[in-house]
Amino acid sequence: MTAVNDPQSLPQPLPAKRPRSFLAGVLLDMTGRWGARIGLAWIGLVAFMAIFGPLLASSHPILWKTADGVSSPMLKHLTAADVIILAMTLVAAILLCFKRTHFGKRVLIFLGIGVVVSIMTLILIKPPQAIVYSQYREALAADEAQWAVMTIVPYSPTDRFRELEETRFLSPSGKHWMGTTGDGEDLCSRMIHACRIALAVGFLSTGIAICIGVIIGGLMGYFSGWVDLLGMRLVEVFSAIPTIFLLITFVAFYGRNLYLMMIILGLTGWVGYAVFTRAEFLKLREQDFVQAAIACGLPLRSVLFKHMLPNGVTPVLVSASFGVAGAILTESTLSFLGLGLVEEPSWGQMLNQARGQGGVFTWWMAIYPGFAIFFTVFAYNLVGEALRDAIDPQLKKAAQL
Amino acid sequence: MTQHDKPQPLLRVENLAVSFDGPAGRVRAVNGVNLSIYPGQTLGVVGESGCGKSVSALSTLQLVPTPPGRFESGSIWWNPTPSSETGSSSETGSDPVSLSQPVDLLKYSEKQMQKIRGNDIAMIFQEPMTSLNPVYTVGEQILEAILLHQKVSRSEAVDIAVQALADVGIADAASRLRVYPHQMSGGMRQRVMIAMALACQPKLLLADEPTTALDVTIQAQILELLRKLQAERGMSIMLITHDLGVVAENADVVAVMYAGRVVEYGSVHDVFENPLHPYTQGLFDSMPILGSSKHRLRTIEGNVPNPADLPSGCPFHPRCRSFQGDEHCTANDPPLREITPGHWASCWHVDGHEQGKATRPDVDVVTQIHA
Amino acid sequence: MLTYIIRRLLLMIPTLIGVTAVVFFVMAFAPGGFGGNVLNEQGAQTEGDEARRIREYFERRYGLDQPAIVQYGRWVNQVSPVGFLNTSQLTFTDEQMQAMSDVIAADDLLPKLGTPRALDDLVLNMAKYKDIEPTDAVSVVRELLVDVDAGLAWIKQLSPNILERDLNRVTKAETKLNQQRELRSLLQSQLAGRQRILFSRPAIKWPDLGQSLRGRKVTQMLAQAVPVTVLLNVITIPIIYCIAILTGIYAARHRGKWFDIASGFTMIALWSFPVILAGVLLISYLANKQYLWWFPTAGLHSLEADSMRFLPAFTGNGFERGYLLDTIWHLVLPVFCLTYGGFAVLSKLMRGSVLDNIRSDYVRTVRAKGVSEHDVLFRHVFRNSLLPLITVAASIIPALFVGSVIVENIFSIPGMGKLGVEAAFMKDRELLMGTTLIGGLIGLASEIMRDVLYAMADPRVSYE
């Protein structure tokens, strides 16, 4: 035998690196693309504003000294939602540091703490109902307060400066960086506080849509037969409904409620995900590993969620990213049409106010919120596009192995 | 046949090197290939997938996509002199006396190549299922080639197309012109491909694994058809395949390719009777022989080398059973040498003709047989 | 092919029923209920009594006192071209009317109870409601009016929710004649607007979309609005496809060059650009006295458009732009808003499709035939690359429809989108159902159209 045939001399495969899951590979590839980086950076900025909004823009001083001593009106006026969001961000940041713990376990811990924190804050936190914004300015002007530390944007989103003469439609200046609205509120502050709505609407409605879509689509794809037939009729009906009318109808008939709007956006947006998942599951069902799992007598739940879902869900990620963008657009459109929230700030609603009575156009009311919508949607679409590009070669690689 | 001239090869590939830019860097798919095909001859090109067979053929028609492809060196000489016999009527215009100068197809512009493609040199491909445009009828696709290269009216072109289909053994050819590719079987589509390729009476047919995707019985029919048409028209065929049986049946001359170069070259008889290169020997050993049950089939150890990372020296040495650690093999790439007259091999271990000259392979088998 | 189309058209029916059912029940189960805005507005201004009357009238007119499923059944029956007739759809011949008037005039009791006109109405409503001959209706009415107790019992049966107060008005009346007068007006108000489906009279009829809260026929309103939206989209779609195909091919041919990268980036940006922002910016900068007043602010025509000649011309008063140019002038900004976002997706699709095809086996064959690059691209690759664009046409049309909802509202164009949003604001059930139906119909029709186009473009597809 020659040396060549000696198995020792055959090139050995490289020492295997820690195996990376398909999803992790896609995410890593995606974050390497500059489009995705720009997108993620902007989303990060919006997320930062959404989380720390009350600490960035508030009429309540962070700290001030009055006759009663040093106190923090801002902390006192944090709503339950503010407290929950801030607390959960802290928890998430801490959990992210425990890299050793299994990811799923960390998510569970996070959710568990979330429930506890939510219940506690809802019971304990009772911010004052009647808010008089002018008290701080008056107190400072009257020297009742010795000093006060204000937030970066020292105005709350609903602070209408009732005590001042005329603050409506002030153009941007050093005092009001982005000008004021038709109600005399500071636009910059409203912009910051609207981040939360934009993000929440995008994530929650897409989350709901994905849940419904993946479950219905998965069942359709897995069982086929009459379940599929029934499901496809449902899909057909929902894709034939002019969604915008259904949305408008919902909002008009059920009132203007942010949570309701998210649910409705989710209820009307699941069709695409269902079709995606169905096709994917139909393909997966025929594959050997699923057949093997069924043959092993694994319970249906395990086959569906442990073996099929992780393999079938990657393409859903791409459309989810586009879905978030779409949801943000739809929310701003509804708000623009006057079907959104009234009191709370939303970018679409601010944009709507840009064209005041008599066709007077206030450019800052259009440019700032409008471009905020644009950049956010653009960011999500860039991420989605990068994800799609990342998945493509990954799929090819996976097919070769 | 009178030996009035030494016949010129119809096509001569010299030192062709083609590389591709990929994510792993520049890869040489073809690395110094030398081939020649004489009029009426069938050259069989054998090798494993990825050895550069198809790229060589595609280069002949400049069909290698550039980028990512790149012609690094070499030339492809095309010499369309009339074949030594009567010659077809269309050729009478050209001057029979002067030996027209061969032209280098690689230097041709895209415009010039378009005149050659499908007209002088035609090509058929491996995948008959996907190689026809699905949205046009078979007739439209054949007519396109005819109208492009021949100065005929449309109705004349239809006649030619019908004749071409009939020639490849398609019954009821006139009505088949109106059929879409998807309405035909794989074998029928390959016949259509051949009809389309031969409609303009090319002098050279490049057949890139024309039967690989077909059923065995259909394979035999198609090869039989190619043989028949070649005999009728006296065209040359470059038959690319990985099936040694197909080569034995159809080819006059064989070129065995490995890792982008020709490792053995000679007449079918020589190569099959007396394979010189260890790779060729390995190929034969891995083929079952009817009626012999003596030994188990031997495989060639190892894998086809990654073209981006070829072994040093002789690219075959890690898999070579003659390799015994000689420095010669790991250090130097053996040239293709004429070992016995008309039989070339590129291996340091092939002895007997130490003085074998490194010449360009050139076997005019047809002439030899006829002579 | 024809059988396929017919089958698809028939399959549209269950889907349309599903679509309208979803929207209908969303409205039916809403807490505020149908027409709430009108009632609240009017209820706030008028006394409780008047508001209650209006509500009762609406309830009778739209059958709101019945369970939601029955209401939906009524609506479907009304819309369906094949169905049962409605009492309101019954008509009387002139002879019947004359005969009835004669009977009323000849009656000694009936003329005393009021004007013959009011009695005519009462008897007509009764005839329709009970589906009896008009002359027989006179005797029924007479019976009910003569015997006050029988009349009250009948009313209670007809509307179980009737208030004691209304009944008391009849019983508390002093003279018998006054009692009968009160009874007559009560009968009249209870019968008015009450529709009953006559299951005994199946018929093929013209679909009726009902009456909007504003009092106009929904069919009429849609007949004005739909062509506007269709016009908007018919102009937009070819523009979108042309730009998308051209840029897609160009980007594919110059893959990896600056045009490809720049166009790819620009496309995503345009696609992300909210129509609401684009609309507001355009209308505020280009159609505004404050800045540039190049384009009209609202609507589809100028006020004086009806008096214009069709084509532009030079007359004694100088240049007259004419109806056509006027419409185009009004359409520039809206069509721009609809276009810029639409072609991004298509162009990306076209680019990918061209690239896929250029690399395909058949293109290699075509090249091997000696076909020039230009013909390879425009004869072979082009037609194959269009196939995916046809596939998405069905989803582009509904998307454009959404776009036109926004655009119509920004530019105050009286199309379907504007009508639908107004209907939702007014909680105008019939109008909203009508808009949904037409919207769904357009979506489904575009799907069928897509399938037919696909079969025409791709010989591999057939619906035999």
Short mmCIF file of N, CA, C and O in Angstrom, two decimals, chain A residues 217-263:
data_model
loop_
_atom_site.label_atom_id
_atom_site.label_comp_id
_atom_site.label_asym_id
_atom_site.label_seq_id
_atom_site.Cartn_x
_atom_site.Cartn_y
_atom_site.Cartn_z
N GLY A 217 -51.27 28.70 9.46
CA GLY A 217 -50.52 28.18 8.32
C GLY A 217 -49.88 26.84 8.64
O GLY A 217 -49.90 25.92 7.82
N GLY A 218 -49.34 26.72 9.85
CA GLY A 218 -48.71 25.46 10.24
C GLY A 218 -49.72 24.33 10.27
O GLY A 218 -49.46 23.24 9.73
N LEU A 219 -50.88 24.58 10.85
CA LEU A 219 -51.90 23.54 10.90
C LEU A 219 -52.33 23.16 9.49
O LEU A 219 -52.48 21.99 9.17
N MET A 220 -52.51 24.19 8.65
CA MET A 220 -52.93 23.92 7.28
C MET A 220 -51.90 23.06 6.57
O MET A 220 -52.24 22.09 5.90
N GLY A 221 -50.65 23.45 6.72
CA GLY A 221 -49.59 22.73 6.01
C GLY A 221 -49.40 21.32 6.56
O GLY A 221 -49.13 20.39 5.82
N TYR A 222 -49.57 21.18 7.88
CA TYR A 222 -49.30 19.88 8.47
C TYR A 222 -50.43 18.90 8.20
O TYR A 222 -50.20 17.76 7.81
N PHE A 223 -51.65 19.35 8.41
CA PHE A 223 -52.76 18.41 8.28
C PHE A 223 -53.23 18.29 6.84
O PHE A 223 -53.73 17.25 6.44
N SER A 224 -53.09 19.37 6.09
CA SER A 224 -53.68 19.46 4.74
C SER A 224 -55.11 18.94 4.78
O SER A 224 -55.80 19.09 5.77
N GLY A 225 -55.56 18.31 3.72
CA GLY A 225 -56.93 17.79 3.74
C GLY A 225 -57.95 18.89 3.99
O GLY A 225 -57.80 20.01 3.49
N TRP A 226 -58.96 18.59 4.78
CA TRP A 226 -60.05 19.55 4.93
C TRP A 226 -59.63 20.76 5.76
O TRP A 226 -60.16 21.85 5.60
N VAL A 227 -58.67 20.57 6.67
CA VAL A 227 -58.18 21.72 7.45
C VAL A 227 -57.60 22.75 6.49
O VAL A 227 -57.86 23.95 6.60
N ASP A 228 -56.83 22.24 5.55
CA ASP A 228 -56.20 23.12 4.56
C ASP A 228 -57.26 23.83 3.73
O ASP A 228 -57.19 25.04 3.49
N LEU A 229 -58.25 23.05 3.31
CA LEU A 229 -59.31 23.60 2.46
C LEU A 229 -60.02 24.74 3.19
O LEU A 229 -60.21 25.83 2.65
N LEU A 230 -60.36 24.47 4.44
CA LEU A 230 -61.06 25.46 5.25
C LEU A 230 -60.17 26.69 5.44
O LEU A 230 -60.59 27.83 5.27
N GLY A 231 -58.91 26.42 5.80
CA GLY A 231 -57.98 27.51 6.04
C GLY A 231 -57.79 28.36 4.81
O GLY A 231 -57.76 29.59 4.88
N MET A 232 -57.67 27.70 3.66
CA MET A 232 -57.44 28.47 2.44
C MET A 232 -58.63 29.36 2.12
O MET A 232 -58.46 30.46 1.60
N ARG A 233 -59.84 28.88 2.42
CA ARG A 233 -61.01 29.75 2.19
C ARG A 233 -60.91 30.99 3.09
O ARG A 233 -61.17 32.10 2.67
N LEU A 234 -60.49 30.73 4.34
CA LEU A 234 -60.35 31.84 5.29
C LEU A 234 -59.30 32.83 4.77
O LEU A 234 -59.50 34.05 4.79
N VAL A 235 -58.19 32.26 4.31
CA VAL A 235 -57.12 33.11 3.77
C VAL A 235 -57.64 33.90 2.58
O VAL A 235 -57.40 35.11 2.45
N GLU A 236 -58.41 33.24 1.74
CA GLU A 236 -58.93 33.89 0.55
C GLU A 236 -59.84 35.06 0.94
O GLU A 236 -59.73 36.15 0.39
N VAL A 237 -60.71 34.80 1.92
CA VAL A 237 -61.62 35.85 2.36
C VAL A 237 -60.83 37.04 2.90
O VAL A 237 -61.05 38.18 2.52
N PHE A 238 -59.84 36.72 3.76
CA PHE A 238 -59.13 37.83 4.39
C PHE A 238 -58.23 38.56 3.41
O PHE A 238 -57.95 39.74 3.61
N SER A 239 -57.77 37.85 2.38
CA SER A 239 -56.94 38.59 1.43
C SER A 239 -57.80 39.36 0.45
O SER A 239 -57.32 40.25 -0.23
N ALA A 240 -59.08 39.02 0.36
CA ALA A 240 -59.95 39.76 -0.56
C ALA A 240 -60.56 40.99 0.09
O ALA A 240 -61.02 41.89 -0.59
N ILE A 241 -60.57 41.00 1.43
CA ILE A 241 -61.13 42.17 2.11
C ILE A 241 -60.22 43.37 1.85
O ILE A 241 -59.01 43.27 2.03
N PRO A 242 -60.77 44.47 1.43
CA PRO A 242 -59.94 45.67 1.35
C PRO A 242 -59.54 46.06 2.77
O PRO A 242 -60.33 46.62 3.52
N THR A 243 -58.31 45.68 3.15
CA THR A 243 -57.89 45.78 4.54
C THR A 243 -58.08 47.17 5.11
O THR A 243 -58.49 47.34 6.25
N ILE A 244 -57.78 48.17 4.27
CA ILE A 244 -57.85 49.52 4.80
C ILE A 244 -59.26 49.86 5.26
O ILE A 244 -59.46 50.48 6.29
N PHE A 245 -60.27 49.37 4.51
CA PHE A 245 -61.64 49.64 4.93
C PHE A 245 -61.98 48.91 6.21
O PHE A 245 -62.67 49.43 7.08
N LEU A 246 -61.51 47.66 6.29
CA LEU A 246 -61.79 46.89 7.50
C LEU A 246 -61.18 47.59 8.71
O LEU A 246 -61.81 47.71 9.76
N LEU A 247 -59.95 48.06 8.53
CA LEU A 247 -59.27 48.76 9.62
C LEU A 247 -60.04 50.01 10.03
O LEU A 247 -60.30 50.26 11.20
N ILE A 248 -60.40 50.78 9.01
CA ILE A 248 -61.11 52.02 9.28
C ILE A 248 -62.42 51.71 9.96
O ILE A 248 -62.82 52.38 10.92
N THR A 249 -63.09 50.65 9.48
CA THR A 249 -64.36 50.27 10.08
C THR A 249 -64.17 49.91 11.55
O THR A 249 -64.90 50.37 12.43
N PHE A 250 -63.17 49.08 11.79
CA PHE A 250 -62.88 48.68 13.17
C PHE A 250 -62.69 49.91 14.04
O PHE A 250 -63.32 50.06 15.10
N VAL A 251 -61.80 50.77 13.60
CA VAL A 251 -61.47 51.92 14.43
C VAL A 251 -62.68 52.82 14.62
O VAL A 251 -62.97 53.30 15.71
N ALA A 252 -63.44 53.01 13.53
CA ALA A 252 -64.58 53.90 13.61
C ALA A 252 -65.66 53.34 14.53
O ALA A 252 -66.30 54.08 15.27
N PHE A 253 -65.84 52.03 14.49
CA PHE A 253 -66.95 51.44 15.25
C PHE A 253 -66.55 51.08 16.67
O PHE A 253 -67.39 51.01 17.54
N TYR A 254 -65.27 50.80 16.90
CA TYR A 254 -64.89 50.33 18.23
C TYR A 254 -64.12 51.37 19.02
O TYR A 254 -63.62 51.10 20.09
N GLY A 255 -63.99 52.54 18.48
CA GLY A 255 -63.34 53.58 19.26
C GLY A 255 -61.85 53.63 19.07
O GLY A 255 -61.25 52.71 18.51
N ARG A 256 -61.27 54.72 19.51
CA ARG A 256 -59.84 54.93 19.27
C ARG A 256 -59.06 54.46 20.48
O ARG A 256 -58.99 55.12 21.49
N ASN A 257 -58.50 53.30 20.31
CA ASN A 257 -57.77 52.70 21.40
C ASN A 257 -56.52 52.09 20.82
O ASN A 257 -56.57 51.33 19.86
N LEU A 258 -55.38 52.43 21.41
CA LEU A 258 -54.11 51.99 20.86
C LEU A 258 -54.02 50.47 20.83
O LEU A 258 -53.63 49.89 19.82
N TYR A 259 -54.41 49.84 21.94
CA TYR A 259 -54.27 48.38 22.01
C TYR A 259 -55.19 47.71 21.01
O TYR A 259 -54.83 46.74 20.36
N LEU A 260 -56.39 48.27 20.91
CA LEU A 260 -57.33 47.73 19.95
C LEU A 260 -56.75 47.82 18.54
O LEU A 260 -56.83 46.89 17.74
N MET A 261 -56.12 48.95 18.27
CA MET A 261 -55.57 49.16 16.93
C MET A 261 -54.50 48.11 16.64
O MET A 261 -54.45 47.53 15.55
N MET A 262 -53.66 47.83 17.64
CA MET A 262 -52.63 46.80 17.44
C MET A 262 -53.26 45.45 17.16
O MET A 262 -52.85 44.72 16.26
N ILE A 263 -54.29 45.13 17.95
CA ILE A 263 -54.93 43.83 17.77
C ILE A 263 -55.54 43.74 16.38
O ILE A 263 -55.41 42.74 15.68
#
